Short mmCIF file of C-alpha atoms in Angstrom, two decimals:
data_model
loop_
_atom_site.label_atom_id
_atom_site.label_comp_id
_atom_site.label_asym_id
_atom_site.label_seq_id
_atom_site.Cartn_x
_atom_site.Cartn_y
_atom_site.Cartn_z
CA MET A 1383 -2.72 12.41 15.24
CA ARG A 1384 0.89 12.52 16.44
CA ALA A 1385 -0.07 11.68 19.89
CA THR A 1386 -2.21 8.77 18.59
CA ILE A 1387 0.58 7.30 16.54
CA THR A 1388 2.93 7.54 19.49
CA ALA A 1389 0.51 5.76 21.71
CA ILE A 1390 0.11 2.85 19.17
CA VAL A 1391 3.70 2.37 18.66
CA ALA A 1392 4.79 2.88 22.31
CA GLY A 1393 5.97 -0.44 23.62
CA LEU A 1394 6.46 -1.79 20.06
CA THR A 1395 10.21 -1.11 20.05
CA LEU A 1396 9.68 1.74 17.66
CA VAL A 1397 12.15 1.67 14.64
CA ALA A 1398 12.69 5.35 13.86
CA GLY A 1399 16.37 6.02 14.33
CA PRO A 1400 19.80 4.70 13.85
CA ALA A 1401 19.80 2.96 17.19
CA ALA A 1402 17.10 0.57 16.18
CA ALA A 1403 18.95 -2.76 16.67
CA SER A 1404 16.39 -3.95 19.15
CA ALA A 1405 13.89 -3.96 16.15
CA ALA A 1406 15.51 -7.28 15.14
CA GLN A 1407 14.74 -8.89 18.46
CA PRO A 1408 11.54 -11.07 18.79
CA ARG A 1409 8.74 -9.44 20.62
CA PRO A 1410 5.27 -10.84 21.77
CA ALA A 1411 2.35 -9.97 19.51
CA THR A 1412 0.82 -6.55 20.21
CA ALA A 1413 -1.69 -6.62 22.98
CA GLN A 1414 -2.07 -2.88 23.80
CA ALA A 1415 -4.18 -2.00 20.78
CA ASP A 1416 -6.58 -3.59 18.40
CA ILE A 1417 -4.65 -4.54 15.23
CA ALA A 1418 -7.41 -3.35 12.85
CA ALA A 1419 -7.65 0.10 14.49
CA SER A 1420 -3.80 0.43 14.52
CA ALA A 1421 -3.72 -0.43 10.93
CA LEU A 1422 -6.15 2.29 10.02
CA THR A 1423 -4.53 4.89 12.19
CA LEU A 1424 -0.97 4.11 11.02
CA GLY A 1425 -2.16 3.84 7.41
CA ARG A 1426 -3.48 7.36 7.68
CA ALA A 1427 -0.29 8.59 9.19
CA VAL A 1428 1.91 6.99 6.44
CA ALA A 1429 -0.44 8.20 3.61
CA ASP A 1430 -0.45 11.79 5.02
CA TRP A 1431 3.22 12.01 5.42
CA GLN A 1432 3.84 10.61 1.94
CA LEU A 1433 1.40 12.98 0.36
CA ARG A 1434 3.30 15.82 1.91
CA HIS A 1435 6.55 14.49 0.43
CA MET A 1436 5.79 13.63 -3.12
CA ASP A 1437 8.65 15.58 -4.61
CA GLY A 1438 11.12 12.87 -3.39
CA ARG A 1439 13.21 15.47 -1.42
CA PHE A 1440 13.75 13.24 1.58
CA ASP A 1441 16.53 14.31 3.91
CA TYR A 1442 18.90 11.51 2.84
CA VAL A 1443 18.20 10.54 -0.69
CA GLN A 1444 20.46 11.71 -3.45
CA THR A 1445 20.08 8.97 -6.06
CA HIS A 1446 16.99 8.13 -8.09
CA ARG A 1447 15.47 11.45 -7.30
CA PRO A 1448 14.37 12.14 -10.96
CA GLY A 1449 12.55 8.76 -10.90
CA THR A 1450 10.97 9.49 -7.55
CA GLN A 1451 9.75 12.84 -8.89
CA ASN A 1452 8.28 11.33 -12.04
CA PRO A 1453 4.55 11.60 -11.66
CA ARG A 1454 3.88 8.82 -14.18
CA GLY A 1455 6.71 6.65 -13.21
CA TRP A 1456 6.78 3.26 -11.32
CA ILE A 1457 7.97 4.78 -7.97
CA GLN A 1458 5.06 7.13 -7.61
CA GLY A 1459 2.78 4.57 -9.49
CA ALA A 1460 3.39 1.99 -6.77
CA PHE A 1461 2.50 4.49 -4.04
CA TYR A 1462 -0.75 5.33 -5.75
CA VAL A 1463 -1.66 1.65 -6.02
CA GLY A 1464 -1.39 1.50 -2.23
CA LEU A 1465 -3.29 4.68 -1.81
CA VAL A 1466 -6.09 3.40 -3.96
CA ALA A 1467 -6.49 0.26 -1.73
CA PHE A 1468 -6.46 2.44 1.40
CA ALA A 1469 -8.85 4.92 -0.07
CA GLU A 1470 -11.24 2.10 -0.97
CA ARG A 1471 -10.92 0.63 2.53
CA THR A 1472 -11.47 3.94 4.34
CA ALA A 1473 -13.88 5.69 1.88
CA ASP A 1474 -11.79 8.76 2.62
CA LYS A 1475 -12.89 11.51 0.19
CA GLY A 1476 -9.59 13.29 0.65
CA TYR A 1477 -7.54 10.35 -0.60
CA VAL A 1478 -9.87 9.78 -3.43
CA GLN A 1479 -9.63 13.47 -4.43
CA ALA A 1480 -5.77 13.23 -4.15
CA LEU A 1481 -5.88 10.46 -6.68
CA ARG A 1482 -8.32 12.26 -8.87
CA ASP A 1483 -6.33 15.48 -8.86
CA HIS A 1484 -3.14 13.60 -9.78
CA GLY A 1485 -4.89 11.93 -12.68
CA ARG A 1486 -6.26 15.16 -13.99
CA ALA A 1487 -2.86 16.89 -13.69
CA GLN A 1488 -1.28 14.04 -15.73
CA ALA A 1489 -4.20 14.04 -18.27
CA TRP A 1490 -4.56 10.33 -17.37
CA GLY A 1491 -1.38 9.61 -19.15
CA LEU A 1492 1.18 6.78 -18.80
CA GLY A 1493 4.96 6.89 -18.85
CA LYS A 1494 6.84 7.64 -22.06
CA ARG A 1495 8.08 4.01 -22.83
CA PRO A 1496 5.31 2.28 -24.78
CA LEU A 1497 6.15 -1.22 -23.80
CA HIS A 1498 7.82 -0.99 -20.49
CA ALA A 1499 5.88 -2.34 -17.49
CA ASP A 1500 7.06 0.25 -15.22
CA ASP A 1501 5.32 2.85 -17.29
CA HIS A 1502 2.00 1.01 -17.07
CA VAL A 1503 1.44 0.82 -13.37
CA ILE A 1504 0.20 4.32 -12.84
CA ALA A 1505 -2.93 3.42 -14.99
CA GLN A 1506 -3.99 1.14 -12.21
CA SER A 1507 -5.09 4.32 -10.30
CA TRP A 1508 -6.92 5.70 -13.34
CA LEU A 1509 -8.70 2.45 -13.77
CA TRP A 1510 -9.91 2.47 -10.16
CA LEU A 1511 -11.13 6.00 -10.53
CA HIS A 1512 -12.91 5.09 -13.83
CA ALA A 1513 -14.71 2.43 -11.90
CA ARG A 1514 -16.15 5.14 -9.57
CA ASP A 1515 -16.50 8.08 -12.03
CA ARG A 1516 -17.32 6.38 -15.32
CA ASP A 1517 -15.38 9.02 -17.20
CA PRO A 1518 -14.06 7.51 -20.50
CA ALA A 1519 -11.26 10.03 -20.46
CA GLN A 1520 -9.74 8.34 -17.46
CA ILE A 1521 -8.86 5.22 -19.44
CA ALA A 1522 -8.48 6.43 -22.96
CA PRO A 1523 -4.73 6.70 -22.87
CA VAL A 1524 -4.14 3.22 -21.41
CA LYS A 1525 -6.68 1.76 -23.77
CA ALA A 1526 -4.84 3.38 -26.72
CA ARG A 1527 -1.49 2.19 -25.41
CA PHE A 1528 -2.67 -1.45 -24.90
CA ASP A 1529 -4.56 -1.57 -28.17
CA ALA A 1530 -1.27 -0.62 -29.97
CA ILE A 1531 0.50 -3.56 -28.06
CA LEU A 1532 -2.21 -6.00 -29.07
CA ALA A 1533 -1.89 -4.89 -32.64
CA ASP A 1534 1.88 -5.57 -32.68
CA PRO A 1535 2.81 -7.72 -29.66
CA PRO A 1536 6.44 -7.69 -28.63
CA LYS A 1537 8.46 -10.79 -29.28
CA ALA A 1538 11.63 -10.09 -27.24
CA ASP A 1539 13.58 -12.86 -25.65
CA LEU A 1540 13.29 -12.81 -21.88
CA THR A 1541 17.00 -13.04 -21.15
CA PHE A 1542 18.54 -10.10 -19.31
CA ILE A 1543 21.84 -8.84 -20.72
CA ASP A 1544 24.51 -8.48 -17.92
CA GLY A 1545 26.37 -5.19 -17.91
CA THR A 1546 24.08 -2.99 -19.93
CA GLU A 1547 21.57 -0.36 -19.05
CA ASP A 1548 19.34 -0.94 -22.06
CA GLN A 1549 17.49 -4.27 -21.76
CA PRO A 1550 15.65 -5.33 -24.95
CA CYS A 1551 13.77 -8.00 -22.90
CA GLN A 1552 11.94 -5.33 -21.03
CA ALA A 1553 9.62 -4.91 -24.01
CA ARG A 1554 8.06 -7.90 -22.18
CA TRP A 1555 7.91 -8.91 -18.52
CA CYS A 1556 11.41 -10.38 -18.04
CA TRP A 1557 11.99 -9.23 -14.35
CA SER A 1558 9.80 -9.95 -11.35
CA ASP A 1559 8.95 -6.35 -10.56
CA ALA A 1560 6.95 -6.31 -13.85
CA LEU A 1561 4.36 -8.64 -12.46
CA PHE A 1562 3.16 -5.93 -10.10
CA MET A 1563 3.40 -3.06 -12.61
CA ALA A 1564 1.71 -4.52 -15.66
CA PRO A 1565 -0.58 -7.63 -15.40
CA PRO A 1566 -3.15 -6.13 -12.91
CA THR A 1567 -3.40 -3.17 -15.32
CA TRP A 1568 -4.27 -5.50 -18.21
CA THR A 1569 -6.91 -7.49 -16.17
CA ALA A 1570 -8.36 -4.20 -14.79
CA LEU A 1571 -8.83 -2.81 -18.32
CA SER A 1572 -10.82 -5.90 -19.26
CA ALA A 1573 -12.94 -5.38 -16.28
CA ALA A 1574 -13.54 -1.78 -17.22
CA THR A 1575 -14.26 -2.34 -20.86
CA GLY A 1576 -15.79 -5.85 -20.94
CA ASP A 1577 -13.17 -6.71 -23.65
CA PRO A 1578 -11.45 -10.08 -22.67
CA ARG A 1579 -8.54 -9.43 -24.97
CA TYR A 1580 -6.66 -7.37 -22.41
CA ALA A 1581 -6.87 -9.95 -19.67
CA ARG A 1582 -6.07 -12.73 -22.18
CA TYR A 1583 -2.78 -10.91 -23.14
CA GLY A 1584 -1.89 -10.18 -19.43
CA ASP A 1585 -2.50 -13.86 -18.58
CA GLN A 1586 -0.38 -15.10 -21.45
CA GLU A 1587 2.55 -12.81 -20.60
CA PHE A 1588 2.24 -13.40 -16.82
CA TRP A 1589 2.72 -17.13 -17.28
CA ALA A 1590 5.53 -16.70 -19.79
CA ALA A 1591 7.37 -14.55 -17.21
CA THR A 1592 6.55 -17.07 -14.32
CA ASP A 1593 7.62 -20.10 -16.29
CA TRP A 1594 10.88 -18.23 -16.94
CA LEU A 1595 11.57 -16.69 -13.49
CA LEU A 1596 10.06 -19.00 -10.97
CA ASP A 1597 12.41 -21.32 -9.37
CA LYS A 1598 10.93 -24.89 -9.28
CA GLU A 1599 12.66 -25.97 -6.11
CA HIS A 1600 11.75 -23.10 -3.87
CA GLY A 1601 8.66 -21.64 -5.56
CA LEU A 1602 10.24 -18.17 -5.41
CA TYR A 1603 11.09 -15.77 -8.18
CA PHE A 1604 14.48 -14.84 -9.33
CA ARG A 1605 14.61 -11.17 -9.93
CA ASP A 1606 15.65 -11.78 -13.64
CA SER A 1607 17.75 -14.23 -15.55
CA ARG A 1608 21.07 -12.84 -14.27
CA TYR A 1609 20.35 -14.58 -10.98
CA PHE A 1610 19.69 -18.05 -12.31
CA ASP A 1611 23.16 -19.18 -11.59
CA ARG A 1612 24.39 -16.64 -8.99
CA ARG A 1613 24.83 -17.76 -5.41
CA ASP A 1614 25.69 -16.01 -2.18
CA GLU A 1615 28.86 -16.55 -0.16
CA GLN A 1616 27.34 -19.71 1.39
CA GLY A 1617 26.24 -21.05 -1.90
CA ARG A 1618 22.51 -20.31 -1.49
CA LYS A 1619 20.21 -19.10 -4.37
CA ILE A 1620 19.51 -15.36 -4.29
CA PHE A 1621 15.83 -14.47 -3.96
CA TRP A 1622 15.45 -10.78 -3.39
CA SER A 1623 12.72 -10.01 -0.82
CA ARG A 1624 11.14 -6.97 -2.66
CA GLY A 1625 11.55 -8.72 -5.97
CA ASN A 1626 9.34 -11.52 -4.67
CA GLY A 1627 7.04 -9.03 -3.00
CA TRP A 1628 6.24 -7.35 -6.27
CA ALA A 1629 5.32 -10.67 -7.81
CA TYR A 1630 3.37 -11.83 -4.83
CA ALA A 1631 1.29 -8.55 -4.50
CA GLY A 1632 0.92 -8.69 -8.28
CA ILE A 1633 -0.71 -12.12 -8.06
CA VAL A 1634 -3.17 -10.76 -5.41
CA ASN A 1635 -3.96 -7.69 -7.66
CA VAL A 1636 -4.66 -9.97 -10.69
CA LEU A 1637 -6.97 -12.04 -8.69
CA LYS A 1638 -8.80 -9.02 -7.54
CA THR A 1639 -9.80 -8.08 -11.06
CA LEU A 1640 -9.75 -11.50 -12.92
CA PRO A 1641 -13.25 -12.95 -13.59
CA ALA A 1642 -14.19 -15.68 -11.10
CA ASP A 1643 -14.77 -18.04 -14.04
CA HIS A 1644 -11.44 -17.28 -15.81
CA PRO A 1645 -9.75 -20.55 -16.85
CA SER A 1646 -6.43 -19.50 -15.34
CA ARG A 1647 -7.75 -18.45 -12.05
CA PRO A 1648 -7.00 -21.81 -10.23
CA ARG A 1649 -3.53 -21.70 -11.59
CA TYR A 1650 -3.03 -18.21 -9.92
CA VAL A 1651 -4.59 -19.42 -6.74
CA ALA A 1652 -2.33 -22.40 -6.65
CA LEU A 1653 0.69 -20.26 -7.10
CA PHE A 1654 -0.46 -17.77 -4.45
CA LYS A 1655 -0.81 -20.66 -1.93
CA ARG A 1656 2.51 -22.12 -2.80
CA MET A 1657 4.27 -18.83 -2.38
CA SER A 1658 2.37 -18.17 0.88
CA ALA A 1659 3.47 -21.39 2.36
CA LYS A 1660 7.04 -20.78 1.54
CA LEU A 1661 7.02 -17.23 2.76
CA VAL A 1662 5.58 -18.09 6.09
CA ALA A 1663 8.37 -20.56 6.53
CA LEU A 1664 11.09 -17.94 5.85
CA GLN A 1665 9.73 -15.18 8.16
CA LYS A 1666 12.23 -14.16 10.86
CA ALA A 1667 11.48 -14.07 14.59
CA ASP A 1668 11.27 -10.20 14.48
CA GLY A 1669 8.39 -10.40 12.02
CA TYR A 1670 10.37 -9.19 8.96
CA TRP A 1671 11.59 -11.00 5.97
CA SER A 1672 15.33 -10.85 5.01
CA VAL A 1673 16.48 -8.80 2.03
CA SER A 1674 17.75 -12.12 0.77
CA LEU A 1675 15.01 -14.56 1.59
CA LEU A 1676 17.24 -17.54 2.13
CA ALA A 1677 19.76 -15.68 4.18
CA PRO A 1678 18.28 -14.53 7.42
CA GLU A 1679 21.55 -14.06 9.35
CA ASN A 1680 22.56 -10.45 10.19
CA SER A 1681 19.69 -9.05 8.20
CA PRO A 1682 18.41 -5.65 9.32
CA PRO A 1683 14.53 -4.94 9.15
CA GLU A 1684 13.29 -4.22 5.58
CA THR A 1685 9.79 -2.90 5.12
CA SER A 1686 9.01 -2.96 1.45
CA GLY A 1687 9.25 -6.62 0.89
CA THR A 1688 7.67 -7.32 4.38
CA ALA A 1689 4.70 -5.08 3.61
CA PHE A 1690 4.01 -6.74 0.34
CA PHE A 1691 4.11 -10.15 2.10
CA VAL A 1692 1.85 -8.90 4.87
CA TYR A 1693 -0.61 -7.61 2.27
CA GLY A 1694 -0.78 -10.92 0.49
CA LEU A 1695 -1.13 -13.05 3.54
CA ALA A 1696 -3.82 -10.80 5.13
CA TRP A 1697 -5.65 -10.80 1.82
CA GLY A 1698 -5.51 -14.61 1.57
CA VAL A 1699 -6.72 -14.91 5.21
CA ASN A 1700 -9.56 -12.50 4.64
CA GLN A 1701 -10.62 -14.28 1.40
CA GLY A 1702 -10.55 -17.64 3.04
CA LEU A 1703 -7.73 -18.87 0.83
CA LEU A 1704 -5.32 -19.25 3.65
CA LYS A 1705 -7.22 -21.18 6.29
CA ASP A 1706 -4.32 -22.53 8.53
CA ALA A 1707 -3.73 -20.38 11.63
CA ARG A 1708 -0.05 -19.94 10.81
CA TYR A 1709 -0.98 -17.51 8.02
CA ALA A 1710 -2.90 -15.17 10.37
CA ARG A 1711 -0.05 -15.38 12.92
CA SER A 1712 2.46 -14.58 10.20
CA ALA A 1713 0.49 -11.60 8.99
CA ARG A 1714 0.16 -10.16 12.53
CA ARG A 1715 3.86 -10.71 13.29
CA GLY A 1716 4.69 -8.99 10.05
CA TRP A 1717 2.28 -6.10 10.76
CA ASP A 1718 3.81 -5.64 14.29
CA GLY A 1719 7.21 -5.28 12.56
CA LEU A 1720 5.93 -2.76 10.08
CA ALA A 1721 4.24 -0.73 12.90
CA ARG A 1722 7.60 -0.44 14.68
CA ALA A 1723 8.99 1.04 11.55
CA VAL A 1724 6.70 4.06 11.45
CA GLY A 1725 8.10 7.20 13.09
CA PRO A 1726 5.89 9.56 15.13
CA ASP A 1727 5.39 11.82 12.11
CA GLY A 1728 4.18 9.04 9.83
CA LYS A 1729 7.43 8.42 7.94
CA LEU A 1730 8.07 4.77 7.15
CA GLY A 1731 11.68 3.71 7.75
CA TRP A 1732 13.83 0.72 6.81
CA VAL A 1733 12.75 0.77 3.09
CA GLN A 1734 15.61 -0.66 0.83
CA GLN A 1735 16.32 1.84 -1.86
CA VAL A 1736 15.85 1.48 -5.69
CA GLY A 1737 17.67 -1.56 -6.84
CA TYR A 1738 17.39 -5.04 -8.29
CA ALA A 1739 18.97 -7.25 -5.53
CA PRO A 1740 19.39 -7.57 -1.80
CA ASP A 1741 21.22 -4.54 -0.54
CA HIS A 1742 22.02 -2.24 2.38
CA VAL A 1743 19.08 -0.75 4.19
CA ALA A 1744 19.18 1.78 7.13
CA ALA A 1745 16.50 2.90 9.72
CA GLY A 1746 16.10 6.40 8.09
CA ASP A 1747 15.63 5.04 4.49
CA THR A 1748 12.22 5.62 2.92
CA GLN A 1749 10.65 5.66 -0.56
CA LEU A 1750 7.23 6.06 -2.08
CA TYR A 1751 6.88 2.38 -3.08
CA GLY A 1752 7.50 1.40 0.43
CA SER A 1753 4.66 3.62 1.63
CA GLY A 1754 2.55 2.15 -1.07
CA ALA A 1755 3.24 -1.39 0.13
CA PHE A 1756 2.55 -0.28 3.70
CA LEU A 1757 -0.89 1.08 2.58
CA LEU A 1758 -1.68 -2.24 0.76
CA ALA A 1759 -0.81 -4.13 3.96
CA ALA A 1760 -2.91 -1.61 6.13
CA SER A 1761 -5.91 -1.95 3.91
CA GLU A 1762 -6.06 -5.80 4.44
CA VAL A 1763 -4.91 -6.03 8.00
CA SER A 1764 -7.60 -3.49 9.01
CA ARG A 1765 -10.28 -5.86 7.55
CA GLY A 1766 -9.69 -8.75 9.94
CA ARG A 1767 -8.36 -9.68 13.37
CA PHE A 1768 -5.12 -11.53 13.43
#
């Protein structure tokens, strides 16, 4: 496998070490290997490396290790969402079993915070397995959790309180990351149970959050209300790449499970198309998106936001929603950038660390949610030719 990965990324200006400044230079689209085959090969490499490193003991990371090690938390949960997509694409029994083993070890449970979206994302994996196994135990905890929420819906204001760790607004979806963590879980539970109440609640709360956080001028999400009035040193609005990646991928995952005749489906599709058009216009020449989307200057590669954008664009092309050739070109350029960020051992680099705003990123930085985003991208890129 190592030799295969090396062959694929040879000539792609591999981004695996500190001397990776050339990754920021434009490069012609890959001609040496079929992109679909490379997506499957690199996806397996990244999945296998990450499954060997689930304890979060990466060689550089000191902060957020407890969160990384939390088997029901959002960091692992986001990885498993990507592994689900890749397992479905490849029909790899080993990946399916890894998901099943994790669910059994966790008794199909969710995180400890009843209302917090970050503690709901892991259930997306259990719901996918339930669709295969039809074991009621796999969705009993998420059903109980969501039934309790429906019985007493939170009514928190969506305003973030600056300078405090505890955010009362997080009883609802008051930050862009939440749109990946929670709404697809609610729509998937309706698909699993046939009960429309879950999708109805998810739809209601998704649009409450979007009406609150989506900037009307640019069609991009502020990470939370603290950024409504903040500007960078050049006076530009601050739109965090991964923060928008969470929301963009969340829209895709809602559309995957929302009934075709759901009355809100056209609204999701319209939002998806609007974001897609904006994101293609903001892509840098090297295939990546800047950590701050309106500030491309002096921005290093960053793979977590880029992977979510490639995932959405490739899915839109494959579904026939994004017909203009610029979308396929953008997905391919983005994939080429992601491929250059995979080391010979399968470790994905250039992943901005846990945060809530544009920040520093280095070649050796990795995290489970980055690998999850990469697997989402690989699952869609491998379905088409771009």
